[in-house]
Amino acid sequence: MNAFKWSKAEKKVAKEAFDKAYQRESKKIINEIKNYKLEQPEDIWSLSEMLTEREKEIDNIYDYRYSQLIIVFGILIKRGFLSIEELDGLSDDKLEQIKKIMSL
Amino acid sequence: MNAFKWSKAEKKVAKEAFDKAYQRESKKIINEIKNYKLEQPEDIWSLSEMLTEREKEIDNIYDYRYSQLIIVFGILIKRGFLSIEELDGLSDDKLEQIKKIMSL
């Protein structure tokens, strides 16, 4: 899977899809923060803990190396931050692999 | 300074003052979070970093050991989360030490 070649056009599609998913996921976290129940001191620390977890998760998932992108896209679609249609333009073998990962 | 004896009445005054300051400082942080500019993904991580720093600060300052309380109260007054009047009931020698720390 790591041996895929990425054309210039595919790299453009990939970059746009990746950024779109990242913006969407960030927006979701921003909404979580804005709606977070902040009343007691301990709520501050549970929010802080939540953000630390999200940060680890994001660092883990959003890995823009071409050797990782197929898995990354599969995960992002599975998590609801991207649709397979937004990857239109990638080669059929790549899309097939992504679909396989989505269905895991 | 660590050799101060704390009467039951003084312990009550101290506990109430300590809790009051903690509630006030927490409220200030909650307001900071509520007013935090959250627009871009990077704003999430700067908020997260800010909270981690606040947590360290709070852990560091709010040390409820009788051996530390004089310094703690001096710092809390200096930081604006407590007034010397709220420590009415502590012995004169304690108040004197607290004032010394406040003025540092």
Short mmCIF file of C-alpha atoms in Angstrom, two decimals:
data_model
loop_
_atom_site.label_atom_id
_atom_site.label_comp_id
_atom_site.label_asym_id
_atom_site.label_seq_id
_atom_site.Cartn_x
_atom_site.Cartn_y
_atom_site.Cartn_z
CA MET A 1 0.00 0.00 0.00
CA ASN A 2 2.90 2.33 0.73
CA ALA A 3 4.17 1.94 -2.78
CA PHE A 4 1.43 4.04 -4.39
CA LYS A 5 2.56 6.80 -6.67
CA TRP A 6 0.77 10.12 -6.29
CA SER A 7 0.34 12.32 -9.37
CA LYS A 8 0.38 16.09 -9.04
CA ALA A 9 -3.40 16.20 -9.55
CA GLU A 10 -3.92 13.53 -6.90
CA LYS A 11 -1.74 15.38 -4.44
CA LYS A 12 -3.95 18.43 -4.91
CA VAL A 13 -7.12 16.39 -4.25
CA ALA A 14 -5.50 14.77 -1.22
CA LYS A 15 -4.30 18.05 0.26
CA GLU A 16 -7.70 19.70 -0.12
CA ALA A 17 -9.54 16.73 1.38
CA PHE A 18 -7.09 16.49 4.27
CA ASP A 19 -7.41 20.20 5.06
CA LYS A 20 -11.19 20.08 4.78
CA ALA A 21 -11.42 17.20 7.26
CA TYR A 22 -9.06 18.98 9.64
CA GLN A 23 -11.14 22.16 9.51
CA ARG A 24 -14.31 20.17 10.14
CA GLU A 25 -12.86 18.26 13.05
CA SER A 26 -11.48 21.49 14.54
CA LYS A 27 -14.85 23.16 14.18
CA LYS A 28 -16.42 20.24 16.02
CA ILE A 29 -13.94 20.61 18.88
CA ILE A 30 -14.53 24.39 19.00
CA ASN A 31 -18.25 23.70 19.34
CA GLU A 32 -17.57 21.16 22.08
CA ILE A 33 -15.59 23.81 23.98
CA LYS A 34 -18.26 26.46 23.48
CA ASN A 35 -20.96 24.12 24.76
CA TYR A 36 -18.86 22.73 27.61
CA LYS A 37 -20.54 23.00 31.00
CA LEU A 38 -18.23 25.31 32.93
CA GLU A 39 -19.60 25.91 36.38
CA GLN A 40 -17.35 24.38 38.98
CA PRO A 41 -13.55 24.56 39.25
CA GLU A 42 -13.29 20.86 38.39
CA ASP A 43 -15.04 21.52 35.06
CA ILE A 44 -11.97 23.52 34.00
CA TRP A 45 -9.68 20.55 34.55
CA SER A 46 -11.97 18.08 32.82
CA LEU A 47 -12.10 20.42 29.81
CA SER A 48 -8.32 20.69 29.91
CA GLU A 49 -8.00 16.91 30.02
CA MET A 50 -10.45 16.55 27.14
CA LEU A 51 -8.41 18.98 25.03
CA THR A 52 -5.17 17.16 25.79
CA GLU A 53 -6.81 13.91 24.63
CA ARG A 54 -8.15 15.55 21.47
CA GLU A 55 -4.71 16.93 20.72
CA LYS A 56 -3.11 13.50 20.98
CA GLU A 57 -5.85 12.04 18.79
CA ILE A 58 -5.45 14.75 16.15
CA ASP A 59 -1.65 14.42 16.15
CA ASN A 60 -2.08 10.73 15.72
CA ILE A 61 -4.60 10.77 12.90
CA TYR A 62 -3.58 13.75 10.80
CA ASP A 63 -0.38 12.37 9.36
CA TYR A 64 0.24 13.87 5.94
CA ARG A 65 2.79 11.44 4.60
CA TYR A 66 1.94 9.86 1.28
CA SER A 67 2.79 6.50 2.81
CA GLN A 68 0.04 7.08 5.40
CA LEU A 69 -2.63 8.96 3.48
CA ILE A 70 -4.68 5.95 2.41
CA ILE A 71 -5.15 4.87 6.01
CA VAL A 72 -5.67 8.48 7.12
CA PHE A 73 -8.46 9.00 4.59
CA GLY A 74 -10.10 5.71 5.53
CA ILE A 75 -10.14 6.80 9.18
CA LEU A 76 -11.36 10.32 8.40
CA ILE A 77 -14.29 9.00 6.37
CA LYS A 78 -15.10 6.46 9.07
CA ARG A 79 -15.08 9.25 11.64
CA GLY A 80 -17.43 11.33 9.51
CA PHE A 81 -15.11 14.20 8.65
CA LEU A 82 -14.77 13.38 4.97
CA SER A 83 -16.79 11.65 2.27
CA ILE A 84 -15.41 9.29 -0.34
CA GLU A 85 -16.78 11.64 -3.04
CA GLU A 86 -14.37 14.31 -1.86
CA LEU A 87 -11.54 12.03 -2.93
CA ASP A 88 -12.74 11.96 -6.53
CA GLY A 89 -9.68 12.19 -8.69
CA LEU A 90 -7.61 9.62 -6.83
CA SER A 91 -6.77 6.48 -8.78
CA ASP A 92 -9.14 3.51 -8.54
CA ASP A 93 -6.65 1.34 -6.67
CA LYS A 94 -6.25 4.01 -4.01
CA LEU A 95 -10.00 4.50 -3.64
CA GLU A 96 -10.45 0.74 -3.37
CA GLN A 97 -7.95 0.56 -0.51
CA ILE A 98 -9.57 3.50 1.23
CA LYS A 99 -12.97 1.81 0.98
CA LYS A 100 -11.49 -1.33 2.48
CA ILE A 101 -10.23 0.64 5.48
CA MET A 102 -13.55 2.49 5.83
CA SER A 103 -15.32 -0.81 6.13
CA LEU A 104 -13.10 -2.16 8.88
CA MET B 1 7.30 30.87 60.18
CA ASN B 2 6.43 27.18 59.92
CA ALA B 3 6.19 26.92 63.66
CA PHE B 4 2.91 28.81 63.94
CA LYS B 5 0.17 27.14 65.90
CA TRP B 6 -3.30 27.29 64.39
CA SER B 7 -6.31 27.39 66.71
CA LYS B 8 -9.56 25.75 65.70
CA ALA B 9 -11.11 29.17 65.02
CA GLU B 10 -8.13 30.19 62.90
CA LYS B 11 -8.31 26.99 60.90
CA LYS B 12 -11.93 27.82 60.09
CA VAL B 13 -11.03 31.34 58.93
CA ALA B 14 -8.15 29.95 56.89
CA LYS B 15 -10.23 27.27 55.21
CA GLU B 16 -12.98 29.69 54.26
CA ALA B 17 -10.52 32.24 52.88
CA PHE B 18 -8.63 29.58 50.95
CA ASP B 19 -11.82 28.18 49.40
CA LYS B 20 -13.09 31.66 48.55
CA ALA B 21 -9.87 32.54 46.73
CA TYR B 22 -9.94 29.26 44.85
CA GLN B 23 -13.53 29.83 43.76
CA ARG B 24 -12.67 33.34 42.59
CA GLU B 25 -9.61 32.25 40.68
CA SER B 26 -11.59 29.40 39.07
CA LYS B 27 -14.32 31.82 38.08
CA LYS B 28 -11.73 34.04 36.46
CA ILE B 29 -10.38 31.10 34.43
CA ILE B 30 -13.90 30.08 33.42
CA ASN B 31 -14.48 33.60 32.14
CA GLU B 32 -11.18 33.49 30.28
CA ILE B 33 -12.30 30.27 28.57
CA LYS B 34 -15.73 31.68 27.74
CA ASN B 35 -14.19 34.77 26.19
CA TYR B 36 -11.39 32.94 24.42
CA LYS B 37 -11.20 33.67 20.72
CA LEU B 38 -11.91 30.28 19.14
CA GLU B 39 -11.91 30.58 15.38
CA GLN B 40 -9.00 28.69 13.91
CA PRO B 41 -7.78 25.17 14.75
CA GLU B 42 -4.64 26.63 16.35
CA ASP B 43 -6.81 28.56 18.82
CA ILE B 44 -7.85 25.22 20.33
CA TRP B 45 -4.26 24.29 21.06
CA SER B 46 -3.34 27.67 22.48
CA LEU B 47 -6.35 27.41 24.81
CA SER B 48 -5.27 23.93 25.78
CA GLU B 49 -1.76 25.17 26.52
CA MET B 50 -3.12 28.05 28.54
CA LEU B 51 -5.20 25.65 30.65
CA THR B 52 -2.25 23.36 31.25
CA GLU B 53 -0.26 26.36 32.48
CA ARG B 54 -3.11 27.52 34.72
CA GLU B 55 -3.38 24.03 36.17
CA LYS B 56 0.31 23.97 37.07
CA GLU B 57 0.02 27.43 38.59
CA ILE B 58 -3.02 26.48 40.65
CA ASP B 59 -1.43 23.23 41.84
CA ASN B 60 1.61 25.21 42.84
CA ILE B 61 -0.14 28.00 44.71
CA TYR B 62 -3.06 26.28 46.41
CA ASP B 63 -1.14 24.28 48.96
CA TYR B 64 -3.27 23.79 52.04
CA ARG B 65 -0.62 22.79 54.53
CA TYR B 66 -0.47 24.86 57.68
CA SER B 67 3.27 25.18 57.16
CA GLN B 68 2.57 26.87 53.81
CA LEU B 69 -0.59 28.86 54.45
CA ILE B 70 1.08 32.14 55.45
CA ILE B 71 2.92 32.28 52.13
CA VAL B 72 -0.14 31.03 50.24
CA PHE B 73 -2.32 33.80 51.68
CA GLY B 74 0.33 36.42 50.94
CA ILE B 75 0.42 35.30 47.32
CA LEU B 76 -3.37 35.10 47.00
CA ILE B 77 -3.79 38.64 48.29
CA LYS B 78 -1.02 39.88 46.02
CA ARG B 79 -2.76 38.20 43.07
CA GLY B 80 -6.05 39.86 43.96
CA PHE B 81 -8.07 36.79 44.91
CA LEU B 82 -8.29 37.55 48.60
CA SER B 83 -8.22 40.60 50.88
CA ILE B 84 -6.40 40.86 54.18
CA GLU B 85 -9.75 41.65 55.83
CA GLU B 86 -10.96 38.19 54.93
CA LEU B 87 -8.27 36.81 57.21
CA ASP B 88 -9.67 38.62 60.25
CA GLY B 89 -9.45 36.22 63.13
CA LEU B 90 -5.90 35.06 62.51
CA SER B 91 -3.38 35.99 65.16
CA ASP B 92 -1.47 39.27 64.81
CA ASP B 93 1.85 37.56 64.22
CA LYS B 94 0.39 35.58 61.32
CA LEU B 95 -1.23 38.66 59.79
CA GLU B 96 2.04 40.53 60.11
CA GLN B 97 3.91 37.82 58.23
CA ILE B 98 1.23 37.72 55.54
CA LYS B 99 1.50 41.49 55.09
CA LYS B 100 5.25 41.16 54.72
CA ILE B 101 4.79 38.62 51.94
CA MET B 102 2.11 40.75 50.27
CA SER B 103 4.53 43.64 50.09
CA LEU B 104 7.33 41.66 48.45
#
